[in-house]
């Protein structure tokens, strides 16, 4: 088989290593969640989607047979994303918990069952089954790259890369490059196409970072942008994470955007409280002097 060649196996191992790092990126976030016993307002959908795509690629590798490197990294993805979701469900508000359970049932149970059913009903031969399942993987994996469009739009309009971590963008782009090379060496178009899209969006984000990294928008500009684009910025919470849904890149990202905003709101509230206390002390001091 093609992946028996040493250089193909080596590229696959490198892809596994980079994707492994990407999958572990949210660990600090969930450590903080466990410590504070709150999810701080960030969303579970990226983790549900990551679990879904990992399950999908494991099924593809199983049908194709011999794709042990796809199975290993996506099996780890299924494990770590399940851990993330368990932690999230434990500490999230009731409404978010209900939404998360609904998304898990819809994607990780319903859609996966539908895909398995379609591949066995519509394709009787193994070759036809691989082709059908491969294109399903391509469509679903590529479609998640719509999410980075949100953060790219926010970066361009605000001229700020505050909510676009460059380290994670670099990791995800490197992962996509490894798996693109792996797909090309295997002559597997279903692995190649989604990662080509991943490299494209990753490159755009890296270029934008270096263009706007020194720009610091004023407070008024930030407030106006947040007010006018509240919906876009909420969607941006799933930005970088969605990139890693590319075939086999598997890596997931720390969803810091919503958390940073919450932290800013808390800091602003604390500053206002401190200012009010200072004014009260000054007034008391004046009264005592009088």
mmCIF file of C-alpha atoms in Angstrom:
data_model
loop_
_atom_site.group_PDB
_atom_site.id
_atom_site.type_symbol
_atom_site.label_atom_id
_atom_site.label_comp_id
_atom_site.label_asym_id
_atom_site.label_seq_id
_atom_site.Cartn_x
_atom_site.Cartn_y
_atom_site.Cartn_z
ATOM 1 C CA UNK A 1 0.000 0.000 0.000
ATOM 2 C CA UNK A 2 1.047 3.602 -0.585
ATOM 3 C CA UNK A 3 1.295 4.452 3.090
ATOM 4 C CA UNK A 4 3.788 1.591 3.624
ATOM 5 C CA UNK A 5 6.495 3.843 2.127
ATOM 6 C CA UNK A 6 8.764 5.190 4.914
ATOM 7 C CA UNK A 7 8.509 8.840 3.817
ATOM 8 C CA UNK A 8 4.703 8.673 3.704
ATOM 9 C CA UNK A 9 4.627 7.157 7.181
ATOM 10 C CA UNK A 10 7.045 9.846 8.422
ATOM 11 C CA UNK A 11 4.810 12.641 7.103
ATOM 12 C CA UNK A 12 1.801 10.990 8.742
ATOM 13 C CA UNK A 13 3.642 10.791 12.071
ATOM 14 C CA UNK A 14 4.537 14.495 11.842
ATOM 15 C CA UNK A 15 0.891 15.267 11.103
ATOM 16 C CA UNK A 16 -0.111 13.271 14.184
ATOM 17 C CA UNK A 17 2.348 15.172 16.381
ATOM 18 C CA UNK A 18 1.264 18.633 15.236
ATOM 19 C CA UNK A 19 -2.426 17.701 15.456
ATOM 20 C CA UNK A 20 -1.807 16.291 18.937
ATOM 21 C CA UNK A 21 -0.525 19.713 20.030
ATOM 22 C CA UNK A 22 -3.543 21.401 18.448
ATOM 23 C CA UNK A 23 -5.925 19.087 20.299
ATOM 24 C CA UNK A 24 -4.266 19.979 23.602
ATOM 25 C CA UNK A 25 -4.495 23.740 23.008
ATOM 26 C CA UNK A 26 -7.720 24.189 25.041
ATOM 27 C CA UNK A 27 -6.259 22.484 28.144
ATOM 28 C CA UNK A 28 -5.446 25.823 29.901
ATOM 29 C CA UNK A 29 -9.003 27.000 29.264
ATOM 30 C CA UNK A 30 -10.579 23.908 30.790
ATOM 31 C CA UNK A 31 -8.134 23.969 33.687
ATOM 32 C CA UNK A 32 -9.393 27.482 34.398
ATOM 33 C CA UNK A 33 -12.996 26.277 34.022
ATOM 34 C CA UNK A 34 -12.413 23.550 36.612
ATOM 35 C CA UNK A 35 -10.656 25.979 38.935
ATOM 36 C CA UNK A 36 -13.330 28.689 38.696
ATOM 37 C CA UNK A 37 -16.209 26.200 38.278
ATOM 38 C CA UNK A 38 -17.667 28.270 35.456
ATOM 39 C CA UNK A 39 -17.457 28.171 31.647
ATOM 40 C CA UNK A 40 -17.233 32.002 31.559
ATOM 41 C CA UNK A 41 -19.669 32.284 28.665
ATOM 42 C CA UNK A 42 -17.778 30.521 25.859
ATOM 43 C CA UNK A 43 -19.551 28.087 23.547
ATOM 44 C CA UNK A 44 -19.479 24.296 23.269
ATOM 45 C CA UNK A 45 -20.290 24.074 19.552
ATOM 46 C CA UNK A 46 -16.638 24.012 18.341
ATOM 47 C CA UNK A 47 -15.932 21.010 20.571
ATOM 48 C CA UNK A 48 -19.070 19.213 19.407
ATOM 49 C CA UNK A 49 -18.010 19.844 15.797
ATOM 50 C CA UNK A 50 -14.471 18.614 16.471
ATOM 51 C CA UNK A 51 -15.803 15.401 17.995
ATOM 52 C CA UNK A 52 -18.126 14.965 15.005
ATOM 53 C CA UNK A 53 -15.382 15.369 12.385
ATOM 54 C CA UNK A 54 -13.030 13.048 14.292
ATOM 55 C CA UNK A 55 -15.736 10.367 14.353
ATOM 56 C CA UNK A 56 -16.386 10.907 10.650
ATOM 57 C CA UNK A 57 -12.729 10.480 9.668
ATOM 58 C CA UNK A 58 -12.362 7.386 11.819
ATOM 59 C CA UNK A 59 -15.265 5.864 9.896
ATOM 60 C CA UNK A 60 -13.630 6.851 6.593
ATOM 61 C CA UNK A 61 -10.302 5.313 7.645
ATOM 62 C CA UNK A 62 -12.103 2.144 8.774
ATOM 63 C CA UNK A 63 -13.927 1.770 5.446
ATOM 64 C CA UNK A 64 -10.786 2.454 3.418
ATOM 65 C CA UNK A 65 -8.695 0.119 5.645
ATOM 66 C CA UNK A 66 -4.986 0.478 6.302
ATOM 67 C CA UNK A 67 -5.193 4.144 7.359
ATOM 68 C CA UNK A 68 -3.875 3.607 10.875
ATOM 69 C CA UNK A 69 -2.416 7.131 11.123
ATOM 70 C CA UNK A 70 -5.821 8.684 10.457
ATOM 71 C CA UNK A 71 -7.358 6.445 13.087
ATOM 72 C CA UNK A 72 -4.764 7.169 15.794
ATOM 73 C CA UNK A 73 -5.004 10.960 15.741
ATOM 74 C CA UNK A 74 -8.777 11.061 15.350
ATOM 75 C CA UNK A 75 -9.233 8.464 18.093
ATOM 76 C CA UNK A 76 -7.264 10.753 20.385
ATOM 77 C CA UNK A 77 -9.419 13.618 19.119
ATOM 78 C CA UNK A 78 -12.594 11.759 20.077
ATOM 79 C CA UNK A 79 -11.188 11.083 23.548
ATOM 80 C CA UNK A 80 -9.963 14.598 24.344
ATOM 81 C CA UNK A 81 -13.034 16.344 22.878
ATOM 82 C CA UNK A 82 -15.271 14.068 24.969
ATOM 83 C CA UNK A 83 -13.293 15.102 28.063
ATOM 84 C CA UNK A 84 -13.696 18.772 27.145
ATOM 85 C CA UNK A 85 -17.443 18.352 26.655
ATOM 86 C CA UNK A 86 -17.878 16.514 29.963
ATOM 87 C CA UNK A 87 -16.107 19.362 31.772
ATOM 88 C CA UNK A 88 -18.146 21.943 29.867
ATOM 89 C CA UNK A 89 -21.460 20.220 30.659
ATOM 90 C CA UNK A 90 -20.477 19.936 34.326
ATOM 91 C CA UNK A 91 -19.880 23.667 34.815
ATOM 92 C CA UNK A 92 -22.013 25.408 32.168
ATOM 93 C CA UNK A 93 -25.405 27.060 32.848
ATOM 94 C CA UNK A 94 -28.559 24.967 32.414
ATOM 95 C CA UNK A 95 -29.512 26.590 29.096
ATOM 96 C CA UNK A 96 -26.047 25.986 27.624
ATOM 97 C CA UNK A 97 -26.117 22.404 28.943
ATOM 98 C CA UNK A 98 -29.409 21.703 27.166
ATOM 99 C CA UNK A 99 -28.077 23.223 23.930
ATOM 100 C CA UNK A 100 -24.894 21.130 24.155
ATOM 101 C CA UNK A 101 -26.808 17.896 24.667
ATOM 102 C CA UNK A 102 -29.029 18.802 21.720
ATOM 103 C CA UNK A 103 -26.029 19.429 19.443
ATOM 104 C CA UNK A 104 -24.333 16.190 20.545
ATOM 105 C CA UNK A 105 -27.473 14.199 19.819
ATOM 106 C CA UNK A 106 -27.958 15.955 16.469
ATOM 107 C CA UNK A 107 -24.404 15.675 15.098
ATOM 108 C CA UNK A 108 -22.613 12.921 16.980
ATOM 109 C CA UNK A 109 -25.578 10.564 16.992
ATOM 110 C CA UNK A 110 -28.046 11.613 14.300
ATOM 111 C CA UNK A 111 -25.782 12.765 11.471
ATOM 112 C CA UNK A 112 -23.188 10.025 12.061
ATOM 113 C CA UNK A 113 -25.941 7.389 11.953
ATOM 114 C CA UNK A 114 -27.304 8.957 8.750
ATOM 115 C CA UNK A 115 -23.848 8.920 7.119
ATOM 116 C CA UNK A 116 -23.312 5.259 8.040
ATOM 117 C CA UNK A 117 -26.767 4.386 6.713
ATOM 118 C CA UNK A 118 -26.298 6.256 3.435
ATOM 119 C CA UNK A 119 -22.896 4.744 2.701
ATOM 120 C CA UNK A 120 -24.249 1.220 3.152
ATOM 121 C CA UNK A 121 -27.565 1.750 1.360
ATOM 122 C CA UNK A 122 -26.448 3.874 -1.604
ATOM 123 C CA UNK A 123 -23.076 2.197 -2.183
ATOM 124 C CA UNK A 124 -22.919 -1.588 -2.239
ATOM 125 C CA UNK A 125 -19.339 -1.997 -3.451
ATOM 126 C CA UNK A 126 -16.371 -1.022 -1.284
ATOM 127 C CA UNK A 127 -14.861 1.339 -3.884
ATOM 128 C CA UNK A 128 -18.161 3.182 -4.364
ATOM 129 C CA UNK A 129 -18.610 3.331 -0.588
ATOM 130 C CA UNK A 130 -15.173 4.887 -0.109
ATOM 131 C CA UNK A 131 -15.888 7.461 -2.816
ATOM 132 C CA UNK A 132 -19.278 8.422 -1.380
ATOM 133 C CA UNK A 133 -17.982 8.643 2.183
ATOM 134 C CA UNK A 134 -14.908 10.545 1.027
ATOM 135 C CA UNK A 135 -16.964 13.270 -0.623
ATOM 136 C CA UNK A 136 -19.210 13.499 2.434
ATOM 137 C CA UNK A 137 -16.083 14.046 4.544
ATOM 138 C CA UNK A 138 -14.801 16.675 2.098
ATOM 139 C CA UNK A 139 -18.071 18.632 2.088
ATOM 140 C CA UNK A 140 -18.573 18.557 5.866
ATOM 141 C CA UNK A 141 -14.917 19.253 6.681
ATOM 142 C CA UNK A 142 -14.647 22.089 4.160
ATOM 143 C CA UNK A 143 -17.911 23.705 5.228
ATOM 144 C CA UNK A 144 -16.592 24.410 8.723
ATOM 145 C CA UNK A 145 -14.051 26.799 7.209
ATOM 146 C CA UNK A 146 -16.847 29.355 6.927
ATOM 147 C CA UNK A 147 -16.166 30.218 10.586
ATOM 148 C CA UNK A 148 -12.748 31.858 9.991
ATOM 149 C CA UNK A 149 -14.485 34.313 7.673
ATOM 150 C CA UNK A 150 -16.028 35.880 10.795
ATOM 151 C CA UNK A 151 -12.738 36.560 12.541
ATOM 152 C CA UNK A 152 -11.084 37.691 9.311
ATOM 153 C CA UNK A 153 -13.888 40.215 8.822
ATOM 154 C CA UNK A 154 -13.537 41.448 12.421
ATOM 155 C CA UNK A 155 -9.744 41.793 12.073
ATOM 156 C CA UNK A 156 -10.057 43.802 8.853
ATOM 157 C CA UNK A 157 -12.759 46.130 10.208
ATOM 158 C CA UNK A 158 -11.145 46.737 13.605
ATOM 159 C CA UNK A 159 -7.568 46.550 12.260
ATOM 160 C CA UNK A 160 -6.789 44.578 15.427
ATOM 161 C CA UNK A 161 -5.539 41.012 15.898
ATOM 162 C CA UNK A 162 -6.420 41.008 19.592
ATOM 163 C CA UNK A 163 -8.734 38.027 19.208
ATOM 164 C CA UNK A 164 -6.666 36.045 16.691
ATOM 165 C CA UNK A 165 -3.865 34.131 18.482
ATOM 166 C CA UNK A 166 -0.969 33.736 16.061
ATOM 167 C CA UNK A 167 0.489 30.643 17.762
ATOM 168 C CA UNK A 168 -2.681 28.662 17.215
ATOM 169 C CA UNK A 169 -3.014 29.890 13.644
ATOM 170 C CA UNK A 170 0.553 28.739 12.942
ATOM 171 C CA UNK A 171 -0.055 25.344 14.552
ATOM 172 C CA UNK A 172 -3.245 24.719 12.603
ATOM 173 C CA UNK A 173 -1.651 25.823 9.342
ATOM 174 C CA UNK A 174 1.329 23.530 9.967
ATOM 175 C CA UNK A 175 -1.065 20.670 10.693
ATOM 176 C CA UNK A 176 -2.962 21.319 7.467
ATOM 177 C CA UNK A 177 0.346 21.375 5.525
ATOM 178 C CA UNK A 178 1.366 17.991 6.987
ATOM 179 C CA UNK A 179 -1.948 16.361 6.157
ATOM 180 C CA UNK A 180 -2.066 17.961 2.714
ATOM 181 C CA UNK A 181 1.331 16.408 1.976
ATOM 182 C CA UNK A 182 0.123 13.097 3.384
ATOM 183 C CA UNK A 183 -2.975 13.178 1.168
ATOM 184 C CA UNK A 184 -0.918 14.038 -1.919
ATOM 185 C CA UNK A 185 1.554 11.222 -1.249
ATOM 186 C CA UNK A 186 -1.334 8.788 -0.820
ATOM 187 C CA UNK A 187 -3.093 10.285 -3.861
ATOM 188 C CA UNK A 188 -6.143 10.649 -1.633
ATOM 189 C CA UNK A 189 -8.159 13.638 -2.850
ATOM 190 C CA UNK A 190 -10.538 13.380 0.112
ATOM 191 C CA UNK A 191 -7.720 14.068 2.563
ATOM 192 C CA UNK A 192 -6.060 16.649 0.313
ATOM 193 C CA UNK A 193 -8.941 19.026 -0.481
ATOM 194 C CA UNK A 194 -10.072 20.080 3.034
ATOM 195 C CA UNK A 195 -6.494 20.701 4.130
ATOM 196 C CA UNK A 196 -5.842 22.835 1.054
ATOM 197 C CA UNK A 197 -8.717 25.023 2.219
ATOM 198 C CA UNK A 198 -7.228 24.977 5.731
ATOM 199 C CA UNK A 199 -3.869 26.209 4.473
ATOM 200 C CA UNK A 200 -5.586 28.987 2.503
ATOM 201 C CA UNK A 201 -7.483 30.359 5.500
ATOM 202 C CA UNK A 202 -4.522 29.840 7.819
ATOM 203 C CA UNK A 203 -2.252 31.800 5.482
ATOM 204 C CA UNK A 204 -4.774 34.635 5.267
ATOM 205 C CA UNK A 205 -4.928 34.867 9.070
ATOM 206 C CA UNK A 206 -1.131 34.853 9.405
ATOM 207 C CA UNK A 207 -0.783 37.608 6.777
ATOM 208 C CA UNK A 208 -3.463 39.696 8.525
ATOM 209 C CA UNK A 209 -1.679 39.230 11.832
ATOM 210 C CA UNK A 210 1.575 40.681 10.507
ATOM 211 C CA UNK A 211 -0.285 43.526 8.784
ATOM 212 C CA UNK A 212 -2.240 44.613 11.865
ATOM 213 C CA UNK A 213 -0.097 43.339 14.769
ATOM 214 C CA UNK A 214 1.132 46.847 15.684
ATOM 215 C CA UNK A 215 -2.212 48.569 15.304
ATOM 216 C CA UNK A 216 -3.965 49.461 18.551
ATOM 217 C CA UNK A 217 -7.512 50.791 17.977
ATOM 218 C CA UNK A 218 -8.854 53.326 20.460
ATOM 219 C CA UNK A 219 -11.513 52.535 23.021
ATOM 220 C CA UNK A 220 -14.252 54.366 21.145
ATOM 221 C CA UNK A 221 -13.458 52.461 17.965
ATOM 222 C CA UNK A 222 -13.578 49.143 19.806
ATOM 223 C CA UNK A 223 -16.864 49.955 21.527
ATOM 224 C CA UNK A 224 -18.489 51.030 18.270
ATOM 225 C CA UNK A 225 -17.315 47.876 16.533
ATOM 226 C CA UNK A 226 -18.565 45.649 19.331
ATOM 227 C CA UNK A 227 -21.946 47.357 19.276
ATOM 228 C CA UNK A 228 -22.381 47.145 15.509
ATOM 229 C CA UNK A 229 -21.025 43.621 15.134
ATOM 230 C CA UNK A 230 -22.152 41.782 18.252
ATOM 231 C CA UNK A 231 -23.420 38.837 16.245
ATOM 232 C CA UNK A 232 -20.248 38.566 14.156
ATOM 233 C CA UNK A 233 -18.035 38.661 17.200
ATOM 234 C CA UNK A 234 -20.112 35.968 18.887
ATOM 235 C CA UNK A 235 -19.587 33.764 15.859
ATOM 236 C CA UNK A 236 -15.899 34.575 16.009
ATOM 237 C CA UNK A 237 -15.741 32.587 19.250
ATOM 238 C CA UNK A 238 -15.665 29.474 17.096
ATOM 239 C CA UNK A 239 -13.170 30.848 14.602
ATOM 240 C CA UNK A 240 -9.834 29.220 14.945
ATOM 241 C CA UNK A 241 -11.355 26.086 16.379
ATOM 242 C CA UNK A 242 -13.320 25.404 13.275
ATOM 243 C CA UNK A 243 -10.169 25.394 11.206
ATOM 244 C CA UNK A 244 -9.033 22.248 12.779
ATOM 245 C CA UNK A 245 -12.042 20.408 11.426
ATOM 246 C CA UNK A 246 -10.091 19.988 8.238
ATOM 247 C CA UNK A 247 -9.508 16.394 7.397
ATOM 248 C CA UNK A 248 -7.401 14.814 10.077
ATOM 249 C CA UNK A 249 -5.789 18.026 11.303
ATOM 250 C CA UNK A 250 -7.783 17.235 14.368
ATOM 251 C CA UNK A 251 -6.306 20.027 16.468
ATOM 252 C CA UNK A 252 -8.578 22.188 18.538
ATOM 253 C CA UNK A 253 -8.126 25.671 19.732
ATOM 254 C CA UNK A 254 -8.517 27.618 22.877
ATOM 255 C CA UNK A 255 -11.694 29.674 22.591
ATOM 256 C CA UNK A 256 -10.456 32.823 24.231
ATOM 257 C CA UNK A 257 -12.501 35.485 22.472
ATOM 258 C CA UNK A 258 -15.620 35.312 24.599
ATOM 259 C CA UNK A 259 -13.521 34.882 27.704
ATOM 260 C CA UNK A 260 -11.389 37.954 26.977
ATOM 261 C CA UNK A 261 -14.505 40.048 26.565
ATOM 262 C CA UNK A 262 -15.897 38.768 29.863
ATOM 263 C CA UNK A 263 -12.594 39.550 31.574
ATOM 264 C CA UNK A 264 -12.635 43.071 30.109
ATOM 265 C CA UNK A 265 -16.166 43.650 31.375
ATOM 266 C CA UNK A 266 -15.170 42.479 34.846
ATOM 267 C CA UNK A 267 -12.088 44.733 34.803
ATOM 268 C CA UNK A 268 -14.163 47.730 33.699
ATOM 269 C CA UNK A 269 -16.712 47.064 36.445
ATOM 270 C CA UNK A 270 -13.921 46.799 39.015
ATOM 271 C CA UNK A 271 -12.377 50.076 37.823
ATOM 272 C CA UNK A 272 -15.749 51.858 38.090
ATOM 273 C CA UNK A 273 -16.241 50.452 41.577
ATOM 274 C CA UNK A 274 -12.773 51.581 42.631
ATOM 275 C CA UNK A 275 -13.411 55.069 41.237
ATOM 276 C CA UNK A 276 -16.682 55.289 43.138
ATOM 277 C CA UNK A 277 -14.980 54.162 46.351
ATOM 278 C CA UNK A 278 -12.208 56.740 45.850
ATOM 279 C CA UNK A 279 -14.766 59.502 45.376
ATOM 280 C CA UNK A 280 -16.570 58.376 48.530
ATOM 281 C CA UNK A 281 -13.315 58.438 50.503
ATOM 282 C CA UNK A 282 -12.464 61.910 49.171
ATOM 283 C CA UNK A 283 -15.900 63.198 50.113
ATOM 284 C CA UNK A 284 -15.572 61.694 53.598
ATOM 285 C CA UNK A 285 -12.138 63.236 54.006
ATOM 286 C CA UNK A 286 -13.448 66.672 53.003
ATOM 287 C CA UNK A 287 -16.324 66.408 55.469
ATOM 288 C CA UNK A 288 -13.926 65.434 58.267
ATOM 289 C CA UNK A 289 -11.621 68.378 57.484
ATOM 290 C CA UNK A 290 -14.603 70.730 57.438
#
